Amino acid sequence: MITTTGLTKVYQARGREVTALDGVDLHVREGEVYGVIGQSGAGKSSLIRCINLLERPTSGTVTVAGQDLTALAGRGRRAGKELREARSRIGMVFQHFNLLASRTVQGNIELPLEILGVSGRDRTRKALGLLDLVGLADKAKAYPGQLSGGQKQRVGIARALAGDPKVLLSDEATSALDPETTRSILQLLRDLNQQLGLTVLLITHEMDVVKTICDSAALMQKGRIAESGTVAELLATPGSQLAHELFPVGGTASGPDRTVVDVTFHGEAATQPVISQLARTYNIDISILGAAMDTVGGKQIGRMRIELPGRFEENVVPIGFLREQGLQAEIVDTAVAAAVPVQTPAAPTQTPLTKEVAK
C-alpha cells in the first residue's frame, strides 16, 4: 500500500545542508498497522510528511495505493490536481490535533469536505456518521476548547477519515495524551483498521505503542531504517535492537564460568513450562536474571534472561534443547555472541559435547 524507494530529504539550515532522510526504503502492506519508531531527530516526521508530499523529497519515490506521488509533484496544473486528489485519499492525524478553535466539532470535520466541494447536506451526514464512529456523537455542536485531549484527538481522527482514505498517517498522535487516553486512542485506531480496512502508518517514540497496536515496525536512526519487519519476525531475530527495546530484561552474569542466554517466547511456547523442564531434564540450577512478558497482536510474547552454570561449551546441549522447543535462544556473552548452530538435544545421560564438537 505504501512504498518508498531511496527516499532522501535534505534541508538547508543556516548555510549548511542537513540530511533528514538518507535513502529510506519502506514497504507497508495493505491493511496492516505499521509503526516507525525512533528518537527525536531520527527523521520520523520528515518521513511521514514526505509520504503525503507535505514535504517534497529531495530524491527517491513515494508510491501509495499503486500511484507514484512524486511523479505528480510540480508538473503542471493537471498533475497538481491529481496530487490533491491523491492526498485526499490519505488521512493525517497530528500530535497537537490542529483543530480550528472557531469551528464546532462538526465544522472541523466538514472542513476537508468543503474543500472537496461536497454539498452541505452530504457534509452534515458524513460528519455526524464519523462522530458516531469515533464515539463522539453527542459533541457535534461543541467547540474544541470544551473537549479533553482524547476527545480532540478523536475529532482529529474523524476529520482525517472524511475523505474516505485508504491510508491513515499518524504523527505522534498519542504523545500528548495520558496513558489511559493513549490506550483508548490506540484501540480506536486498531478498530478502524479492522472495520474500514485502513492501512495505518504511525510514527512514535514510545515502544508501548508498537507493542500494543503494530503488526510491523521499523527502527529509524540518523535518517535511515536500521531494521524492519513484522513484530514477530523482529522478536525472533538474534541481535534485534527493536526486540531488546520492546522487551528489556537486563541482568548480568554473576561469575566468569556462567552462560547468560536471552530466551524469546512466542506462540504455544509462551504457555509451556520450558525453563522448569530444562532444569529437570539436565539437572541444572537456572537463575532468572530478568523477564518481560506482554500481549502483542493478541498473542503472548516475552523474553527472559537466564544464567546457566558453566561456560558456553558446557551448555551447548541445554541451549539446543531450548531451540528444539521452538524458542529463540541468544547468547549474551560477547565472547560467544556469534550465531550458534541449532543442536538436537542429547539425552542427559550422554557424554557432554566437547569444545571441538561445539565449534
Short mmCIF file of N, CA and C in Angstrom, two decimals, residues 193-350:
data_model
loop_
_atom_site.label_atom_id
_atom_site.label_comp_id
_atom_site.label_asym_id
_atom_site.label_seq_id
_atom_site.Cartn_x
_atom_site.Cartn_y
_atom_site.Cartn_z
N ASN A 193 -8.84 0.28 11.73
CA ASN A 193 -8.03 -0.55 10.82
C ASN A 193 -8.80 -1.80 10.42
N GLN A 194 -9.47 -2.42 11.37
CA GLN A 194 -10.18 -3.67 11.11
C GLN A 194 -11.53 -3.45 10.46
N GLN A 195 -12.27 -2.43 10.92
CA GLN A 195 -13.63 -2.20 10.39
C GLN A 195 -13.61 -1.62 8.98
N LEU A 196 -12.67 -0.71 8.72
CA LEU A 196 -12.64 0.00 7.44
C LEU A 196 -11.59 -0.54 6.48
N GLY A 197 -10.78 -1.49 6.94
CA GLY A 197 -9.71 -1.99 6.10
C GLY A 197 -8.62 -0.98 5.86
N LEU A 198 -8.45 -0.05 6.80
CA LEU A 198 -7.46 1.02 6.66
C LEU A 198 -6.04 0.48 6.83
N THR A 199 -5.14 1.01 6.04
CA THR A 199 -3.71 0.81 6.28
C THR A 199 -3.25 1.98 7.15
N VAL A 200 -2.67 1.68 8.30
CA VAL A 200 -2.27 2.72 9.24
C VAL A 200 -0.76 2.75 9.36
N LEU A 201 -0.17 3.92 9.10
CA LEU A 201 1.26 4.13 9.32
C LEU A 201 1.40 5.17 10.42
N LEU A 202 2.01 4.78 11.51
CA LEU A 202 2.16 5.73 12.61
C LEU A 202 3.62 5.86 12.99
N ILE A 203 3.99 7.06 13.42
CA ILE A 203 5.32 7.27 13.94
C ILE A 203 5.22 7.56 15.42
N THR A 204 6.20 7.11 16.16
CA THR A 204 6.14 7.24 17.60
C THR A 204 7.55 7.09 18.17
N HIS A 205 7.73 7.55 19.39
CA HIS A 205 8.97 7.27 20.12
C HIS A 205 8.69 6.37 21.32
N GLU A 206 7.45 5.85 21.39
CA GLU A 206 7.04 5.03 22.52
C GLU A 206 6.96 3.55 22.13
N MET A 207 7.77 2.73 22.77
CA MET A 207 7.77 1.30 22.48
C MET A 207 6.42 0.66 22.78
N ASP A 208 5.72 1.15 23.80
CA ASP A 208 4.43 0.57 24.15
C ASP A 208 3.42 0.70 23.02
N VAL A 209 3.54 1.75 22.21
CA VAL A 209 2.63 1.92 21.07
C VAL A 209 2.85 0.79 20.07
N VAL A 210 4.11 0.50 19.78
CA VAL A 210 4.42 -0.59 18.86
C VAL A 210 3.92 -1.91 19.42
N LYS A 211 4.15 -2.13 20.71
CA LYS A 211 3.78 -3.38 21.35
C LYS A 211 2.26 -3.57 21.36
N THR A 212 1.53 -2.46 21.51
CA THR A 212 0.08 -2.54 21.68
C THR A 212 -0.66 -2.73 20.37
N ILE A 213 -0.21 -2.09 19.29
CA ILE A 213 -1.06 -1.98 18.10
C ILE A 213 -0.42 -2.46 16.80
N CYS A 214 0.89 -2.50 16.71
CA CYS A 214 1.53 -2.66 15.40
C CYS A 214 1.68 -4.12 14.97
N ASP A 215 1.43 -4.35 13.69
CA ASP A 215 1.71 -5.64 13.07
C ASP A 215 3.18 -5.71 12.65
N SER A 216 3.69 -4.59 12.14
CA SER A 216 5.07 -4.49 11.68
C SER A 216 5.67 -3.20 12.21
N ALA A 217 7.00 -3.12 12.17
CA ALA A 217 7.65 -1.93 12.70
C ALA A 217 8.99 -1.73 12.02
N ALA A 218 9.46 -0.48 12.08
CA ALA A 218 10.79 -0.14 11.58
C ALA A 218 11.45 0.78 12.59
N LEU A 219 12.73 0.59 12.80
CA LEU A 219 13.51 1.44 13.68
C LEU A 219 14.32 2.41 12.83
N MET A 220 14.12 3.71 13.09
CA MET A 220 14.87 4.73 12.35
C MET A 220 15.99 5.29 13.22
N GLN A 221 17.15 5.46 12.60
CA GLN A 221 18.30 6.07 13.26
C GLN A 221 19.04 6.93 12.24
N LYS A 222 19.24 8.20 12.57
CA LYS A 222 20.00 9.12 11.73
C LYS A 222 19.52 9.12 10.28
N GLY A 223 18.19 9.13 10.10
CA GLY A 223 17.62 9.25 8.77
C GLY A 223 17.57 7.97 7.97
N ARG A 224 17.90 6.86 8.59
CA ARG A 224 17.90 5.58 7.88
C ARG A 224 17.06 4.56 8.64
N ILE A 225 16.60 3.53 7.90
CA ILE A 225 15.92 2.41 8.53
C ILE A 225 16.99 1.43 9.01
N ALA A 226 17.10 1.29 10.33
CA ALA A 226 18.11 0.40 10.89
C ALA A 226 17.68 -1.06 10.80
N GLU A 227 16.40 -1.32 11.03
CA GLU A 227 15.85 -2.66 10.88
C GLU A 227 14.34 -2.55 10.75
N SER A 228 13.74 -3.55 10.11
CA SER A 228 12.29 -3.54 9.91
C SER A 228 11.79 -4.95 9.71
N GLY A 229 10.49 -5.13 9.88
CA GLY A 229 9.87 -6.44 9.69
C GLY A 229 8.62 -6.54 10.53
N THR A 230 7.95 -7.68 10.48
CA THR A 230 6.82 -7.88 11.36
C THR A 230 7.35 -7.96 12.79
N VAL A 231 6.50 -7.64 13.75
CA VAL A 231 6.93 -7.67 15.15
C VAL A 231 7.37 -9.08 15.52
N ALA A 232 6.66 -10.09 15.04
CA ALA A 232 7.03 -11.48 15.33
C ALA A 232 8.40 -11.82 14.76
N GLU A 233 8.68 -11.37 13.53
CA GLU A 233 9.98 -11.62 12.91
C GLU A 233 11.10 -10.94 13.70
N LEU A 234 10.86 -9.71 14.11
CA LEU A 234 11.89 -8.96 14.84
C LEU A 234 12.21 -9.62 16.18
N LEU A 235 11.16 -10.11 16.86
CA LEU A 235 11.38 -10.76 18.14
C LEU A 235 12.16 -12.06 17.99
N ALA A 236 12.06 -12.68 16.82
CA ALA A 236 12.76 -13.94 16.58
C ALA A 236 14.12 -13.75 15.93
N THR A 237 14.54 -12.48 15.74
CA THR A 237 15.81 -12.20 15.08
C THR A 237 16.91 -11.98 16.12
N PRO A 238 17.94 -12.83 16.12
CA PRO A 238 19.04 -12.63 17.07
C PRO A 238 19.68 -11.25 16.91
N GLY A 239 19.89 -10.56 18.02
CA GLY A 239 20.54 -9.27 17.97
C GLY A 239 19.64 -8.12 17.59
N SER A 240 18.34 -8.35 17.42
CA SER A 240 17.43 -7.27 17.04
C SER A 240 17.38 -6.20 18.13
N GLN A 241 17.70 -4.97 17.76
CA GLN A 241 17.64 -3.87 18.72
C GLN A 241 16.21 -3.58 19.14
N LEU A 242 15.28 -3.66 18.16
CA LEU A 242 13.88 -3.43 18.48
C LEU A 242 13.35 -4.47 19.47
N ALA A 243 13.74 -5.71 19.28
CA ALA A 243 13.29 -6.76 20.20
C ALA A 243 13.79 -6.48 21.61
N HIS A 244 15.03 -6.05 21.73
CA HIS A 244 15.59 -5.75 23.05
C HIS A 244 14.90 -4.55 23.68
N GLU A 245 14.52 -3.58 22.84
CA GLU A 245 13.84 -2.39 23.36
C GLU A 245 12.39 -2.70 23.75
N LEU A 246 11.75 -3.57 22.96
CA LEU A 246 10.36 -3.93 23.25
C LEU A 246 10.25 -4.73 24.55
N PHE A 247 11.23 -5.60 24.78
CA PHE A 247 11.20 -6.44 25.96
C PHE A 247 12.56 -6.40 26.66
N PRO A 248 12.87 -5.30 27.35
CA PRO A 248 14.15 -5.20 28.07
C PRO A 248 14.16 -6.14 29.26
N VAL A 249 15.26 -6.87 29.43
CA VAL A 249 15.32 -7.83 30.53
C VAL A 249 16.46 -7.56 31.50
N GLY A 250 17.58 -6.98 31.04
CA GLY A 250 18.68 -6.61 31.94
C GLY A 250 19.32 -7.81 32.60
N GLY A 251 20.18 -7.54 33.59
CA GLY A 251 20.83 -8.61 34.34
C GLY A 251 22.12 -9.06 33.69
N THR A 252 23.16 -9.33 34.51
CA THR A 252 24.46 -9.77 34.01
C THR A 252 24.89 -11.02 34.76
N ALA A 253 25.87 -11.71 34.19
CA ALA A 253 26.35 -12.95 34.81
C ALA A 253 26.99 -12.66 36.16
N SER A 254 26.86 -13.62 37.08
CA SER A 254 27.40 -13.44 38.43
C SER A 254 28.84 -13.91 38.55
N GLY A 255 29.36 -14.58 37.53
CA GLY A 255 30.72 -15.07 37.60
C GLY A 255 31.25 -15.43 36.23
N PRO A 256 32.57 -15.67 36.09
CA PRO A 256 33.16 -15.94 34.77
C PRO A 256 32.72 -17.27 34.17
N ASP A 257 32.46 -18.27 35.02
CA ASP A 257 32.07 -19.58 34.50
C ASP A 257 30.56 -19.73 34.49
N ARG A 258 29.89 -18.76 33.88
CA ARG A 258 28.44 -18.77 33.75
C ARG A 258 28.08 -18.40 32.31
N THR A 259 26.96 -18.91 31.84
CA THR A 259 26.50 -18.59 30.48
C THR A 259 25.16 -17.88 30.58
N VAL A 260 25.07 -16.69 29.99
CA VAL A 260 23.84 -15.91 30.02
C VAL A 260 23.15 -16.03 28.66
N VAL A 261 21.87 -16.35 28.68
CA VAL A 261 21.11 -16.58 27.45
C VAL A 261 19.82 -15.78 27.51
N ASP A 262 19.52 -15.05 26.43
CA ASP A 262 18.22 -14.40 26.29
C ASP A 262 17.29 -15.34 25.53
N VAL A 263 16.16 -15.67 26.13
CA VAL A 263 15.21 -16.60 25.55
C VAL A 263 13.94 -15.84 25.19
N THR A 264 13.52 -15.96 23.93
CA THR A 264 12.30 -15.32 23.46
C THR A 264 11.20 -16.37 23.32
N PHE A 265 10.05 -16.10 23.98
CA PHE A 265 8.90 -16.99 23.95
C PHE A 265 7.83 -16.40 23.06
N HIS A 266 7.26 -17.18 22.18
CA HIS A 266 6.10 -16.73 21.42
C HIS A 266 5.34 -17.95 20.93
N GLY A 267 4.09 -17.73 20.54
CA GLY A 267 3.26 -18.86 20.12
C GLY A 267 2.94 -19.77 21.29
N GLU A 268 2.82 -21.07 21.03
CA GLU A 268 2.47 -22.03 22.07
C GLU A 268 3.55 -22.13 23.14
N ALA A 269 4.80 -21.87 22.75
CA ALA A 269 5.91 -21.99 23.70
C ALA A 269 5.77 -21.02 24.86
N ALA A 270 5.06 -19.91 24.64
CA ALA A 270 4.91 -18.91 25.69
C ALA A 270 4.07 -19.43 26.86
N THR A 271 3.30 -20.50 26.65
CA THR A 271 2.43 -21.02 27.71
C THR A 271 2.97 -22.31 28.31
N GLN A 272 4.14 -22.75 27.86
CA GLN A 272 4.70 -24.01 28.33
C GLN A 272 5.79 -23.78 29.39
N PRO A 273 5.92 -24.70 30.36
CA PRO A 273 6.93 -24.55 31.43
C PRO A 273 8.31 -25.03 30.96
N VAL A 274 8.83 -24.38 29.92
CA VAL A 274 10.05 -24.87 29.28
C VAL A 274 11.26 -24.76 30.20
N ILE A 275 11.36 -23.66 30.95
CA ILE A 275 12.53 -23.46 31.79
C ILE A 275 12.59 -24.51 32.89
N SER A 276 11.46 -24.81 33.50
CA SER A 276 11.46 -25.85 34.54
C SER A 276 11.75 -27.22 33.94
N GLN A 277 11.27 -27.46 32.71
CA GLN A 277 11.59 -28.72 32.02
C GLN A 277 13.08 -28.83 31.78
N LEU A 278 13.70 -27.72 31.38
CA LEU A 278 15.14 -27.70 31.14
C LEU A 278 15.90 -28.04 32.42
N ALA A 279 15.50 -27.43 33.53
CA ALA A 279 16.18 -27.67 34.81
C ALA A 279 16.06 -29.13 35.23
N ARG A 280 14.86 -29.72 35.06
CA ARG A 280 14.65 -31.11 35.46
C ARG A 280 15.39 -32.09 34.54
N THR A 281 15.32 -31.82 33.22
CA THR A 281 15.90 -32.74 32.24
C THR A 281 17.40 -32.86 32.39
N TYR A 282 18.07 -31.71 32.62
CA TYR A 282 19.54 -31.71 32.67
C TYR A 282 20.07 -31.52 34.09
N ASN A 283 19.15 -31.52 35.07
CA ASN A 283 19.55 -31.43 36.48
C ASN A 283 20.51 -30.26 36.72
N ILE A 284 20.11 -29.08 36.26
CA ILE A 284 20.94 -27.90 36.45
C ILE A 284 20.13 -26.81 37.15
N ASP A 285 20.86 -25.97 37.88
CA ASP A 285 20.25 -24.83 38.55
C ASP A 285 20.26 -23.64 37.59
N ILE A 286 19.11 -23.07 37.36
CA ILE A 286 18.97 -21.95 36.43
C ILE A 286 18.57 -20.70 37.19
N SER A 287 19.31 -19.64 36.99
CA SER A 287 18.98 -18.36 37.61
C SER A 287 18.26 -17.48 36.59
N ILE A 288 17.17 -16.86 36.98
CA ILE A 288 16.45 -15.92 36.12
C ILE A 288 16.91 -14.51 36.48
N LEU A 289 17.58 -13.85 35.53
CA LEU A 289 18.15 -12.52 35.77
C LEU A 289 17.16 -11.40 35.46
N GLY A 290 16.17 -11.69 34.65
CA GLY A 290 15.18 -10.68 34.29
C GLY A 290 14.19 -11.26 33.31
N ALA A 291 13.00 -10.67 33.27
CA ALA A 291 11.98 -11.17 32.36
C ALA A 291 10.98 -10.08 32.04
N ALA A 292 10.40 -10.15 30.85
CA ALA A 292 9.35 -9.22 30.44
C ALA A 292 8.39 -9.97 29.55
N MET A 293 7.08 -9.80 29.81
CA MET A 293 6.07 -10.52 29.05
C MET A 293 4.91 -9.60 28.77
N ASP A 294 4.31 -9.74 27.61
CA ASP A 294 3.18 -8.89 27.25
C ASP A 294 2.42 -9.56 26.12
N THR A 295 1.28 -8.96 25.78
CA THR A 295 0.48 -9.45 24.66
C THR A 295 0.70 -8.55 23.45
N VAL A 296 1.13 -9.12 22.36
CA VAL A 296 1.39 -8.38 21.12
C VAL A 296 0.55 -9.01 20.02
N GLY A 297 -0.31 -8.19 19.42
CA GLY A 297 -1.17 -8.70 18.35
C GLY A 297 -2.06 -9.83 18.81
N GLY A 298 -2.50 -9.77 20.08
CA GLY A 298 -3.38 -10.80 20.61
C GLY A 298 -2.67 -12.07 21.04
N LYS A 299 -1.33 -12.10 20.94
CA LYS A 299 -0.57 -13.29 21.31
C LYS A 299 0.42 -12.94 22.42
N GLN A 300 0.61 -13.88 23.31
CA GLN A 300 1.53 -13.66 24.42
C GLN A 300 2.96 -13.85 23.93
N ILE A 301 3.79 -12.85 24.18
CA ILE A 301 5.18 -12.88 23.76
C ILE A 301 6.02 -12.37 24.93
N GLY A 302 7.18 -12.94 25.10
CA GLY A 302 8.03 -12.47 26.18
C GLY A 302 9.48 -12.83 25.97
N ARG A 303 10.32 -12.24 26.81
CA ARG A 303 11.75 -12.53 26.80
C ARG A 303 12.19 -12.77 28.24
N MET A 304 13.15 -13.66 28.39
CA MET A 304 13.69 -13.96 29.71
C MET A 304 15.20 -14.10 29.60
N ARG A 305 15.91 -13.50 30.53
CA ARG A 305 17.36 -13.66 30.57
C ARG A 305 17.69 -14.64 31.68
N ILE A 306 18.32 -15.75 31.31
CA ILE A 306 18.65 -16.79 32.28
C ILE A 306 20.16 -16.99 32.33
N GLU A 307 20.59 -17.52 33.47
CA GLU A 307 22.01 -17.82 33.66
C GLU A 307 22.17 -19.30 33.90
N LEU A 308 23.03 -19.96 33.10
CA LEU A 308 23.29 -21.38 33.23
C LEU A 308 24.67 -21.57 33.85
N PRO A 309 24.83 -22.57 34.72
CA PRO A 309 26.15 -22.82 35.31
C PRO A 309 27.11 -23.37 34.26
N GLY A 310 28.35 -22.90 34.29
CA GLY A 310 29.36 -23.39 33.35
C GLY A 310 29.53 -22.48 32.15
N ARG A 311 30.61 -22.70 31.44
CA ARG A 311 30.90 -21.91 30.24
C ARG A 311 30.01 -22.35 29.08
N PHE A 312 30.06 -21.58 28.00
CA PHE A 312 29.19 -21.84 26.85
C PHE A 312 29.36 -23.25 26.31
N GLU A 313 30.63 -23.70 26.18
CA GLU A 313 30.86 -25.02 25.59
C GLU A 313 30.16 -26.13 26.38
N GLU A 314 29.98 -25.90 27.68
CA GLU A 314 29.36 -26.91 28.52
C GLU A 314 27.83 -26.84 28.46
N ASN A 315 27.30 -25.81 27.77
CA ASN A 315 25.85 -25.60 27.74
C ASN A 315 25.24 -25.69 26.35
N VAL A 316 26.01 -26.20 25.40
CA VAL A 316 25.50 -26.30 24.03
C VAL A 316 24.25 -27.16 23.96
N VAL A 317 24.25 -28.27 24.69
CA VAL A 317 23.10 -29.19 24.64
C VAL A 317 21.86 -28.57 25.29
N PRO A 318 21.94 -27.98 26.51
CA PRO A 318 20.76 -27.31 27.07
C PRO A 318 20.23 -26.19 26.19
N ILE A 319 21.14 -25.43 25.58
CA ILE A 319 20.70 -24.35 24.69
C ILE A 319 20.00 -24.94 23.46
N GLY A 320 20.53 -26.07 22.98
CA GLY A 320 19.88 -26.75 21.87
C GLY A 320 18.50 -27.24 22.25
N PHE A 321 18.33 -27.66 23.49
CA PHE A 321 17.02 -28.09 23.98
C PHE A 321 16.01 -26.94 23.89
N LEU A 322 16.42 -25.75 24.29
CA LEU A 322 15.53 -24.59 24.22
C LEU A 322 15.10 -24.34 22.78
N ARG A 323 16.04 -24.40 21.87
CA ARG A 323 15.72 -24.15 20.46
C ARG A 323 14.84 -25.24 19.89
N GLU A 324 15.04 -26.46 20.38
CA GLU A 324 14.21 -27.58 19.92
C GLU A 324 12.75 -27.38 20.31
N GLN A 325 12.53 -26.62 21.39
CA GLN A 325 11.16 -26.33 21.84
C GLN A 325 10.53 -25.16 21.10
N GLY A 326 11.22 -24.63 20.10
CA GLY A 326 10.69 -23.53 19.31
C GLY A 326 10.98 -22.16 19.89
N LEU A 327 11.96 -22.08 20.79
CA LEU A 327 12.32 -20.79 21.39
C LEU A 327 13.53 -20.20 20.69
N GLN A 328 13.63 -18.88 20.74
CA GLN A 328 14.81 -18.19 20.24
C GLN A 328 15.77 -18.05 21.42
N ALA A 329 16.94 -18.64 21.33
CA ALA A 329 17.93 -18.57 22.41
C ALA A 329 19.16 -17.84 21.89
N GLU A 330 19.45 -16.70 22.50
CA GLU A 330 20.55 -15.84 22.04
C GLU A 330 21.58 -15.70 23.15
N ILE A 331 22.83 -16.02 22.83
CA ILE A 331 23.91 -15.94 23.81
C ILE A 331 24.24 -14.47 24.05
N VAL A 332 24.27 -14.07 25.33
CA VAL A 332 24.51 -12.67 25.65
C VAL A 332 25.99 -12.37 25.77
N ASP A 333 26.78 -13.33 26.29
CA ASP A 333 28.21 -13.10 26.46
C ASP A 333 28.84 -12.70 25.14
N THR A 334 29.54 -11.58 25.12
CA THR A 334 30.10 -11.06 23.87
C THR A 334 31.12 -12.01 23.26
N ALA A 335 31.80 -12.79 24.07
CA ALA A 335 32.84 -13.66 23.54
C ALA A 335 32.27 -14.76 22.65
N VAL A 336 30.98 -15.10 22.88
CA VAL A 336 30.37 -16.17 22.10
C VAL A 336 29.08 -15.69 21.46
N ALA A 337 29.00 -14.39 21.16
CA ALA A 337 27.76 -13.81 20.66
C ALA A 337 27.48 -14.16 19.22
N ALA A 338 28.45 -14.75 18.51
CA ALA A 338 28.20 -15.12 17.12
C ALA A 338 27.13 -16.20 17.08
N ALA A 339 26.49 -16.33 15.91
CA ALA A 339 25.40 -17.29 15.76
C ALA A 339 25.88 -18.70 16.07
N VAL A 340 25.11 -19.40 16.85
CA VAL A 340 25.46 -20.76 17.25
C VAL A 340 24.52 -21.71 16.53
N PRO A 341 25.04 -22.76 15.87
CA PRO A 341 24.16 -23.68 15.15
C PRO A 341 23.20 -24.40 16.09
N VAL A 342 21.99 -24.67 15.58
CA VAL A 342 20.99 -25.38 16.38
C VAL A 342 21.43 -26.82 16.54
N GLN A 343 21.46 -27.30 17.78
CA GLN A 343 21.83 -28.68 18.05
C GLN A 343 20.59 -29.44 18.52
N THR A 344 20.45 -30.66 18.07
CA THR A 344 19.39 -31.51 18.60
C THR A 344 19.81 -31.95 19.99
N PRO A 345 19.01 -31.73 21.01
CA PRO A 345 19.41 -32.04 22.36
C PRO A 345 19.69 -33.52 22.55
N ALA A 346 20.80 -33.79 23.25
CA ALA A 346 21.11 -35.17 23.57
C ALA A 346 20.43 -35.54 24.88
N ALA A 347 20.26 -36.82 25.09
CA ALA A 347 19.70 -37.27 26.37
C ALA A 347 20.67 -36.90 27.47
N PRO A 348 20.19 -36.61 28.66
CA PRO A 348 21.05 -36.17 29.73
C PRO A 348 22.12 -37.18 30.12
N THR A 349 21.92 -38.47 29.80
CA THR A 349 22.88 -39.49 30.19
C THR A 349 24.06 -39.56 29.25
N GLN A 350 24.00 -38.87 28.08
CA GLN A 350 25.08 -38.96 27.12
C GLN A 350 26.28 -38.13 27.57
#
